[in-house]
PDB file of C-alpha atoms in Angstrom:
ATOM      1  CA  UNK R   3      21.923  28.344   7.368  1.00 44.00           C
ATOM      2  CA  UNK R   4      23.478  25.301   5.679  1.00 52.00           C
ATOM      3  CA  UNK R   5      23.329  25.216   1.873  1.00 46.00           C
ATOM      4  CA  UNK R   6      21.486  22.259   0.343  1.00 56.00           C
ATOM      5  CA  UNK R   7      23.727  19.486  -0.994  1.00 60.00           C
ATOM      6  CA  UNK R   8      24.446  19.436  -4.720  1.00 56.00           C
ATOM      7  CA  UNK R   9      23.802  15.715  -5.081  1.00 78.00           C
ATOM      8  CA  UNK R  10      20.181  14.857  -5.940  1.00 78.00           C
ATOM      9  CA  UNK R  11      20.632  11.583  -4.048  1.00 75.00           C
ATOM     10  CA  UNK R  12      21.575  13.471  -0.923  1.00 76.00           C
ATOM     11  CA  UNK R  13      18.572  15.761  -1.414  1.00 76.00           C
ATOM     12  CA  UNK R  14      16.393  12.643  -1.922  1.00 77.00           C
ATOM     13  CA  UNK R  15      14.685  14.029  -5.023  1.00 79.00           C
ATOM     14  CA  UNK R  16      12.064  12.113  -6.998  1.00 82.00           C
ATOM     15  CA  UNK R  17      13.852  12.584 -10.322  1.00 81.00           C
ATOM     16  CA  UNK R  18      17.539  11.829 -10.009  1.00 80.00           C
ATOM     17  CA  UNK R  19      19.871  10.886 -12.840  1.00 81.00           C
ATOM     18  CA  UNK R  20      22.587   9.997 -10.367  1.00 80.00           C
ATOM     19  CA  UNK R  21      20.409   7.188  -9.013  1.00 81.00           C
ATOM     20  CA  UNK R  22      20.040   5.608 -12.461  1.00 85.00           C
ATOM     21  CA  UNK R  23      23.740   5.990 -13.195  1.00 83.00           C
ATOM     22  CA  UNK R  24      24.952   4.554  -9.904  1.00 82.00           C
ATOM     23  CA  UNK R  25      22.467   1.648  -9.780  1.00 83.00           C
ATOM     24  CA  UNK R  26      22.287   0.638 -13.402  1.00 87.00           C
ATOM     25  CA  UNK R  27      23.074  -3.027 -12.737  1.00 91.00           C
ATOM     26  CA  UNK R  28      20.542  -3.259  -9.902  1.00 90.00           C
ATOM     27  CA  UNK R  29      17.854  -1.830 -12.170  1.00 91.00           C
ATOM     28  CA  UNK R  30      18.821  -4.161 -15.005  1.00 93.00           C
ATOM     29  CA  UNK R  31      18.667  -7.229 -12.759  1.00 92.00           C
ATOM     30  CA  UNK R  32      15.254  -6.162 -11.457  1.00 92.00           C
ATOM     31  CA  UNK R  33      13.926  -5.605 -14.993  1.00 94.00           C
ATOM     32  CA  UNK R  34      15.197  -9.004 -16.138  1.00 94.00           C
ATOM     33  CA  UNK R  35      13.574 -10.766 -13.177  1.00 93.00           C
ATOM     34  CA  UNK R  36      10.342  -8.868 -13.823  1.00 94.00           C
ATOM     35  CA  UNK R  37      10.337  -9.938 -17.466  1.00 95.00           C
ATOM     36  CA  UNK R  38      11.182 -13.553 -16.649  1.00 94.00           C
ATOM     37  CA  UNK R  39       8.366 -13.877 -14.117  1.00 94.00           C
ATOM     38  CA  UNK R  40       5.886 -12.201 -16.457  1.00 94.00           C
ATOM     39  CA  UNK R  41       6.734 -14.177 -19.591  1.00 94.00           C
ATOM     40  CA  UNK R  42       6.923 -17.516 -17.798  1.00 94.00           C
ATOM     41  CA  UNK R  43       3.593 -17.075 -16.016  1.00 94.00           C
ATOM     42  CA  UNK R  44       1.761 -15.923 -19.159  1.00 94.00           C
ATOM     43  CA  UNK R  45       3.154 -18.772 -21.277  1.00 95.00           C
ATOM     44  CA  UNK R  46       2.195 -21.391 -18.695  1.00 94.00           C
ATOM     45  CA  UNK R  47      -1.220 -19.775 -18.325  1.00 93.00           C
ATOM     46  CA  UNK R  48      -1.714 -19.877 -22.089  1.00 93.00           C
ATOM     47  CA  UNK R  49      -0.660 -23.543 -22.218  1.00 94.00           C
ATOM     48  CA  UNK R  50      -3.294 -24.376 -19.593  1.00 93.00           C
ATOM     49  CA  UNK R  51      -6.027 -22.040 -20.878  1.00 92.00           C
ATOM     50  CA  UNK R  52      -6.009 -23.318 -24.464  1.00 91.00           C
ATOM     51  CA  UNK R  53      -7.015 -26.934 -23.732  1.00 91.00           C
ATOM     52  CA  UNK R  54      -9.514 -25.761 -21.100  1.00 90.00           C
ATOM     53  CA  UNK R  55     -11.184 -23.461 -23.632  1.00 90.00           C
ATOM     54  CA  UNK R  56     -11.201 -26.164 -26.313  1.00 89.00           C
ATOM     55  CA  UNK R  57     -12.777 -28.688 -23.926  1.00 89.00           C
ATOM     56  CA  UNK R  58     -15.357 -26.125 -22.838  1.00 87.00           C
ATOM     57  CA  UNK R  59     -16.189 -25.496 -26.502  1.00 86.00           C
ATOM     58  CA  UNK R  60     -16.468 -29.196 -27.360  1.00 84.00           C
ATOM     59  CA  UNK R  61     -18.466 -30.141 -24.277  1.00 84.00           C
ATOM     60  CA  UNK R  62     -20.944 -27.383 -23.574  1.00 76.00           C
ATOM     61  CA  UNK R  63     -21.653 -28.637 -20.062  1.00 80.00           C
ATOM     62  CA  UNK R  64     -18.016 -27.998 -19.073  1.00 80.00           C
ATOM     63  CA  UNK R  65     -18.084 -24.298 -20.001  1.00 81.00           C
ATOM     64  CA  UNK R  66     -19.996 -23.222 -16.886  1.00 85.00           C
ATOM     65  CA  UNK R  67     -17.768 -24.957 -14.313  1.00 87.00           C
ATOM     66  CA  UNK R  68     -14.556 -23.919 -16.094  1.00 87.00           C
ATOM     67  CA  UNK R  69     -15.548 -20.258 -16.312  1.00 87.00           C
ATOM     68  CA  UNK R  70     -16.894 -20.262 -12.758  1.00 89.00           C
ATOM     69  CA  UNK R  71     -13.689 -21.767 -11.334  1.00 86.00           C
ATOM     70  CA  UNK R  72     -11.359 -19.384 -13.170  1.00 85.00           C
ATOM     71  CA  UNK R  73     -13.518 -16.411 -12.197  1.00 86.00           C
ATOM     72  CA  UNK R  74     -13.409 -17.412  -8.521  1.00 88.00           C
ATOM     73  CA  UNK R  75      -9.620 -17.650  -8.704  1.00 85.00           C
ATOM     74  CA  UNK R  76      -9.439 -14.136 -10.148  1.00 86.00           C
ATOM     75  CA  UNK R  77     -11.463 -12.701  -7.256  1.00 86.00           C
ATOM     76  CA  UNK R  78      -8.971 -13.899  -4.629  1.00 86.00           C
ATOM     77  CA  UNK R  79      -6.783 -10.968  -3.458  1.00 86.00           C
ATOM     78  CA  UNK R  80      -3.156 -11.332  -4.490  1.00 83.00           C
ATOM     79  CA  UNK R  81      -1.799 -11.429  -0.928  1.00 83.00           C
ATOM     80  CA  UNK R  82      -4.313 -14.111   0.011  1.00 87.00           C
ATOM     81  CA  UNK R  83      -3.476 -16.089  -3.134  1.00 87.00           C
ATOM     82  CA  UNK R  84       0.233 -16.105  -2.344  1.00 87.00           C
ATOM     83  CA  UNK R  85      -0.515 -17.064   1.256  1.00 86.00           C
ATOM     84  CA  UNK R  86      -2.633 -20.018   0.119  1.00 87.00           C
ATOM     85  CA  UNK R  87       0.135 -21.200  -2.208  1.00 89.00           C
ATOM     86  CA  UNK R  88       2.903 -20.682   0.350  1.00 87.00           C
ATOM     87  CA  UNK R  89       2.661 -24.215   1.886  1.00 87.00           C
ATOM     88  CA  UNK R  90       3.092 -25.717  -1.587  1.00 86.00           C
ATOM     89  CA  UNK R  91       5.921 -23.613  -3.018  1.00 86.00           C
ATOM     90  CA  UNK R  92       7.534 -21.841  -0.058  1.00 85.00           C
ATOM     91  CA  UNK R  93       9.263 -18.480  -0.438  1.00 83.00           C
ATOM     92  CA  UNK R  94      10.336 -18.911  -4.042  1.00 86.00           C
ATOM     93  CA  UNK R  95       9.880 -17.516  -7.535  1.00 88.00           C
ATOM     94  CA  UNK R  96       7.685 -20.538  -8.272  1.00 90.00           C
ATOM     95  CA  UNK R  97       5.183 -19.202  -5.762  1.00 91.00           C
ATOM     96  CA  UNK R  98       4.874 -15.940  -7.708  1.00 91.00           C
ATOM     97  CA  UNK R  99       4.623 -17.700 -11.067  1.00 92.00           C
ATOM     98  CA  UNK R 100       1.933 -20.088  -9.798  1.00 92.00           C
ATOM     99  CA  UNK R 101      -0.155 -17.196  -8.493  1.00 91.00           C
ATOM    100  CA  UNK R 102       0.151 -15.263 -11.744  1.00 92.00           C
ATOM    101  CA  UNK R 103      -0.770 -18.347 -13.778  1.00 92.00           C
ATOM    102  CA  UNK R 104      -3.986 -18.782 -11.804  1.00 90.00           C
ATOM    103  CA  UNK R 105      -4.875 -15.123 -12.294  1.00 90.00           C
ATOM    104  CA  UNK R 106      -4.239 -15.261 -16.044  1.00 91.00           C
ATOM    105  CA  UNK R 107      -6.543 -18.239 -16.576  1.00 90.00           C
ATOM    106  CA  UNK R 108      -9.704 -16.157 -16.217  1.00 88.00           C
ATOM    107  CA  UNK R 109      -8.769 -13.709 -18.952  1.00 90.00           C
ATOM    108  CA  UNK R 110      -7.254 -16.274 -21.290  1.00 92.00           C
ATOM    109  CA  UNK R 111      -9.896 -19.000 -21.027  1.00 91.00           C
ATOM    110  CA  UNK R 112     -12.784 -16.560 -21.382  1.00 90.00           C
ATOM    111  CA  UNK R 113     -11.369 -14.827 -24.465  1.00 92.00           C
ATOM    112  CA  UNK R 114     -10.202 -17.995 -26.219  1.00 91.00           C
ATOM    113  CA  UNK R 115     -13.604 -19.588 -25.629  1.00 89.00           C
ATOM    114  CA  UNK R 116     -15.357 -16.471 -26.946  1.00 88.00           C
ATOM    115  CA  UNK R 117     -13.203 -16.615 -30.073  1.00 87.00           C
ATOM    116  CA  UNK R 118     -13.959 -20.292 -30.652  1.00 86.00           C
ATOM    117  CA  UNK R 119     -17.682 -19.724 -30.169  1.00 85.00           C
ATOM    118  CA  UNK R 120     -17.603 -16.885 -32.693  1.00 84.00           C
ATOM    119  CA  UNK R 121     -16.443 -19.193 -35.517  1.00 83.00           C
ATOM    120  CA  UNK R 122     -19.452 -19.621 -37.850  1.00 82.00           C
ATOM    121  CA  UNK R 123     -20.885 -23.127 -37.829  1.00 81.00           C
ATOM    122  CA  UNK R 124     -21.111 -23.112 -41.637  1.00 83.00           C
ATOM    123  CA  UNK R 125     -17.333 -22.610 -41.714  1.00 80.00           C
ATOM    124  CA  UNK R 126     -16.850 -25.728 -39.619  1.00 82.00           C
ATOM    125  CA  UNK R 127     -19.289 -27.658 -41.787  1.00 82.00           C
ATOM    126  CA  UNK R 128     -17.470 -26.573 -44.943  1.00 85.00           C
ATOM    127  CA  UNK R 129     -14.155 -27.784 -43.514  1.00 81.00           C
ATOM    128  CA  UNK R 130     -15.688 -31.126 -42.559  1.00 81.00           C
ATOM    129  CA  UNK R 131     -17.137 -31.387 -46.053  1.00 80.00           C
ATOM    130  CA  UNK R 132     -13.606 -31.091 -47.422  1.00 79.00           C
ATOM    131  CA  UNK R 133     -12.602 -34.106 -45.348  1.00 80.00           C
ATOM    132  CA  UNK R 134     -11.023 -32.295 -42.403  1.00 76.00           C
ATOM    133  CA  UNK R 135     -10.989 -34.252 -39.134  1.00 81.00           C
ATOM    134  CA  UNK R 136     -11.710 -32.655 -35.742  1.00 79.00           C
ATOM    135  CA  UNK R 137      -8.058 -31.912 -34.971  1.00 81.00           C
ATOM    136  CA  UNK R 138      -7.413 -30.386 -38.380  1.00 83.00           C
ATOM    137  CA  UNK R 139     -10.564 -28.278 -38.142  1.00 80.00           C
ATOM    138  CA  UNK R 140      -9.398 -27.000 -34.764  1.00 81.00           C
ATOM    139  CA  UNK R 141      -5.846 -26.215 -35.862  1.00 80.00           C
ATOM    140  CA  UNK R 142      -6.482 -24.807 -39.340  1.00 80.00           C
ATOM    141  CA  UNK R 143      -9.940 -23.262 -39.042  1.00 81.00           C
ATOM    142  CA  UNK R 144     -11.162 -22.627 -35.488  1.00 83.00           C
ATOM    143  CA  UNK R 145      -7.993 -21.442 -33.766  1.00 81.00           C
ATOM    144  CA  UNK R 146      -6.911 -19.057 -36.562  1.00 84.00           C
ATOM    145  CA  UNK R 147     -10.364 -17.452 -36.628  1.00 85.00           C
ATOM    146  CA  UNK R 148     -10.344 -17.213 -32.813  1.00 86.00           C
ATOM    147  CA  UNK R 149      -6.974 -15.431 -32.777  1.00 88.00           C
ATOM    148  CA  UNK R 150      -8.254 -11.819 -32.538  1.00 88.00           C
ATOM    149  CA  UNK R 151     -10.281 -12.561 -29.396  1.00 89.00           C
ATOM    150  CA  UNK R 152      -7.519 -14.747 -27.968  1.00 90.00           C
ATOM    151  CA  UNK R 153      -4.890 -12.057 -28.543  1.00 91.00           C
ATOM    152  CA  UNK R 154      -7.082  -9.489 -26.818  1.00 90.00           C
ATOM    153  CA  UNK R 155      -7.178 -11.714 -23.751  1.00 91.00           C
ATOM    154  CA  UNK R 156      -3.442 -12.347 -23.977  1.00 93.00           C
ATOM    155  CA  UNK R 157      -2.714  -8.620 -24.047  1.00 93.00           C
ATOM    156  CA  UNK R 158      -4.832  -7.969 -20.953  1.00 93.00           C
ATOM    157  CA  UNK R 159      -3.357 -10.971 -19.129  1.00 93.00           C
ATOM    158  CA  UNK R 160       0.193  -9.847 -19.907  1.00 94.00           C
ATOM    159  CA  UNK R 161      -0.333  -6.282 -18.733  1.00 93.00           C
ATOM    160  CA  UNK R 162      -2.027  -7.587 -15.570  1.00 92.00           C
ATOM    161  CA  UNK R 163       0.902  -9.935 -14.948  1.00 93.00           C
ATOM    162  CA  UNK R 164       3.381  -7.052 -15.255  1.00 93.00           C
ATOM    163  CA  UNK R 165       1.436  -5.260 -12.538  1.00 90.00           C
ATOM    164  CA  UNK R 166       0.949  -8.268 -10.262  1.00 90.00           C
ATOM    165  CA  UNK R 167       4.607  -9.316 -10.377  1.00 92.00           C
ATOM    166  CA  UNK R 168       5.347  -6.373  -8.092  1.00 90.00           C
ATOM    167  CA  UNK R 169       3.300  -8.042  -5.322  1.00 89.00           C
ATOM    168  CA  UNK R 170       5.904 -10.819  -5.338  1.00 88.00           C
ATOM    169  CA  UNK R 171       8.148  -8.422  -3.427  1.00 89.00           C
ATOM    170  CA  UNK R 172       6.555  -9.750  -0.238  1.00 86.00           C
ATOM    171  CA  UNK R 173       8.448 -13.012  -0.804  1.00 85.00           C
ATOM    172  CA  UNK R 174      11.535 -11.405  -2.330  1.00 85.00           C
ATOM    173  CA  UNK R 175      10.727 -12.212  -5.968  1.00 87.00           C
ATOM    174  CA  UNK R 176       8.936  -9.170  -7.317  1.00 87.00           C
ATOM    175  CA  UNK R 177      11.297  -7.829  -9.946  1.00 88.00           C
ATOM    176  CA  UNK R 178      10.951  -4.067  -9.876  1.00 91.00           C
ATOM    177  CA  UNK R 179       8.486  -4.515  -7.033  1.00 90.00           C
ATOM    178  CA  UNK R 180      11.446  -5.334  -4.770  1.00 91.00           C
ATOM    179  CA  UNK R 181      12.869  -1.873  -5.428  1.00 90.00           C
ATOM    180  CA  UNK R 182       9.484  -0.181  -4.987  1.00 91.00           C
ATOM    181  CA  UNK R 183       8.864  -1.987  -1.700  1.00 89.00           C
ATOM    182  CA  UNK R 184      12.345  -1.238  -0.341  1.00 88.00           C
ATOM    183  CA  UNK R 185      12.156   2.368  -1.512  1.00 86.00           C
ATOM    184  CA  UNK R 186       8.803   2.919   0.197  1.00 86.00           C
ATOM    185  CA  UNK R 187      10.130   1.497   3.458  1.00 87.00           C
ATOM    186  CA  UNK R 188      13.073   3.925   3.432  1.00 85.00           C
ATOM    187  CA  UNK R 189      11.262   6.748   1.616  1.00 86.00           C
ATOM    188  CA  UNK R 190      13.847   6.624  -1.158  1.00 84.00           C
ATOM    189  CA  UNK R 191      12.010   8.773  -3.687  1.00 82.00           C
ATOM    190  CA  UNK R 192      14.197   8.217  -6.762  1.00 85.00           C
ATOM    191  CA  UNK R 193      14.087   4.448  -6.341  1.00 88.00           C
ATOM    192  CA  UNK R 194      10.293   4.341  -5.981  1.00 89.00           C
ATOM    193  CA  UNK R 195       9.657   6.583  -8.981  1.00 91.00           C
ATOM    194  CA  UNK R 196      12.262   4.999 -11.265  1.00 90.00           C
ATOM    195  CA  UNK R 197      11.074   1.437 -10.595  1.00 91.00           C
ATOM    196  CA  UNK R 198       7.433   2.476 -10.995  1.00 92.00           C
ATOM    197  CA  UNK R 199       8.104   4.198 -14.324  1.00 93.00           C
ATOM    198  CA  UNK R 200       9.982   1.126 -15.560  1.00 94.00           C
ATOM    199  CA  UNK R 201       6.968  -1.048 -14.678  1.00 94.00           C
ATOM    200  CA  UNK R 202       4.722   1.211 -16.732  1.00 94.00           C
ATOM    201  CA  UNK R 203       7.162   1.143 -19.655  1.00 95.00           C
ATOM    202  CA  UNK R 204       7.324  -2.659 -19.569  1.00 95.00           C
ATOM    203  CA  UNK R 205       3.524  -2.896 -19.593  1.00 94.00           C
ATOM    204  CA  UNK R 206       3.187  -0.466 -22.506  1.00 95.00           C
ATOM    205  CA  UNK R 207       5.985  -2.152 -24.471  1.00 95.00           C
ATOM    206  CA  UNK R 208       4.461  -5.602 -23.915  1.00 94.00           C
ATOM    207  CA  UNK R 209       1.037  -4.426 -25.049  1.00 94.00           C
ATOM    208  CA  UNK R 210       2.450  -2.777 -28.182  1.00 95.00           C
ATOM    209  CA  UNK R 211       4.520  -5.889 -28.962  1.00 94.00           C
ATOM    210  CA  UNK R 212       1.482  -8.166 -28.737  1.00 93.00           C
ATOM    211  CA  UNK R 213      -0.603  -5.703 -30.745  1.00 92.00           C
ATOM    212  CA  UNK R 214       2.025  -5.745 -33.487  1.00 91.00           C
ATOM    213  CA  UNK R 215       2.205  -9.549 -33.328  1.00 91.00           C
ATOM    214  CA  UNK R 216      -1.570  -9.733 -33.707  1.00 89.00           C
ATOM    215  CA  UNK R 217      -1.357  -7.434 -36.730  1.00 88.00           C
ATOM    216  CA  UNK R 218       1.211  -9.745 -38.335  1.00 88.00           C
ATOM    217  CA  UNK R 219      -0.543 -13.077 -37.719  1.00 84.00           C
ATOM    218  CA  UNK R 220      -4.092 -11.958 -38.593  1.00 81.00           C
ATOM    219  CA  UNK R 221      -3.756 -10.416 -42.069  1.00 84.00           C
ATOM    220  CA  UNK R 222      -7.358 -11.314 -42.955  1.00 75.00           C
ATOM    221  CA  UNK R 223      -8.639  -8.829 -40.382  1.00 75.00           C
ATOM    222  CA  UNK R 224      -6.754  -6.022 -42.124  1.00 71.00           C
ATOM    223  CA  UNK R 225      -8.151  -7.089 -45.472  1.00 61.00           C
ATOM    224  CA  UNK R 226     -11.660  -7.091 -44.039  1.00 53.00           C
ATOM    225  CA  UNK R 227     -11.258  -3.582 -42.636  1.00 58.00           C
ATOM    226  CA  UNK R 228      -9.842  -2.349 -45.932  1.00 51.00           C
ATOM    227  CA  UNK R 229     -12.866  -3.639 -47.858  1.00 54.00           C
ATOM    228  CA  UNK R 230     -15.367  -1.789 -45.659  1.00 45.00           C
ATOM    229  CA  UNK R 231     -14.348   1.764 -46.738  1.00 47.00           C
ATOM    230  CA  UNK R 232     -14.238   0.577 -50.358  1.00 46.00           C
ATOM    231  CA  UNK R 233     -17.795  -0.768 -50.139  1.00 53.00           C
ATOM    232  CA  UNK R 234     -18.961   2.470 -48.521  1.00 52.00           C
ATOM    233  CA  UNK R 235     -17.309   4.529 -51.255  1.00 49.00           C
ATOM    234  CA  UNK R 236     -19.012   2.445 -53.960  1.00 56.00           C
ATOM    235  CA  UNK R 237     -22.338   2.817 -52.175  1.00 43.00           C
ATOM    236  CA  UNK R 238     -21.955   6.619 -52.040  1.00 51.00           C
ATOM    237  CA  UNK R 239     -21.021   6.722 -55.715  1.00 44.00           C
ATOM    238  CA  UNK R 240     -24.051   4.671 -56.702  1.00 46.00           C
ATOM    239  CA  UNK R 241     -26.305   6.812 -54.517  1.00 40.00           C
ATOM    240  CA  UNK R 242     -25.014   9.990 -56.129  1.00 46.00           C
ATOM    241  CA  UNK R 243     -25.770   8.588 -59.564  1.00 50.00           C
ATOM    242  CA  UNK R 244     -29.352   7.900 -58.555  1.00 41.00           C
TER     243      UNK R 244
END
């Protein structure tokens, strides 16, 4: 009976340090492409979603069609979406980015619009009473107060984009998805598992980064949460005195 080979690559094991060591550059290139596709698609989606949400907030009649259109786009399966965009962009990275942008619009538009709608009308009226014009009210009052809801949508859209980038492997631009797809075709266990774990790590890291960014740019939400326990403590103290 022949002894099993010492090399985990030769044994085709799921966890194999030799795979990571021997293909470090391949993994790095795949991670960089994954990040580039994700960041670019989310930024373009945000640039399109913001004016759409603002217009839907200003003109109430536009909210229904905008939300309906973006929701319909989100229901299209990813393979079908890429196939529909193929005549326009061909087999290119632009095809993947365009598909991801369309998918992100649903999450971004809906959450930004919800944040804008949640701004109290008396706050807007107070800003107008101070002489603020419509643009200044939007930039200094409405958008800052809508940030928590908008950031929630951005976090979900980013994590979804990290996942959907892998589908781009069907056209050769899927970042880590290229390695997953090739590894599944050849049943290369270490490649499939390593690329999959890296996708998960990217998604978690992106979510934590955006959560930390939200914490930094919305200090008033922390102050509000800090005042709640203080008010409850004062209420308990007063109740005990009674």
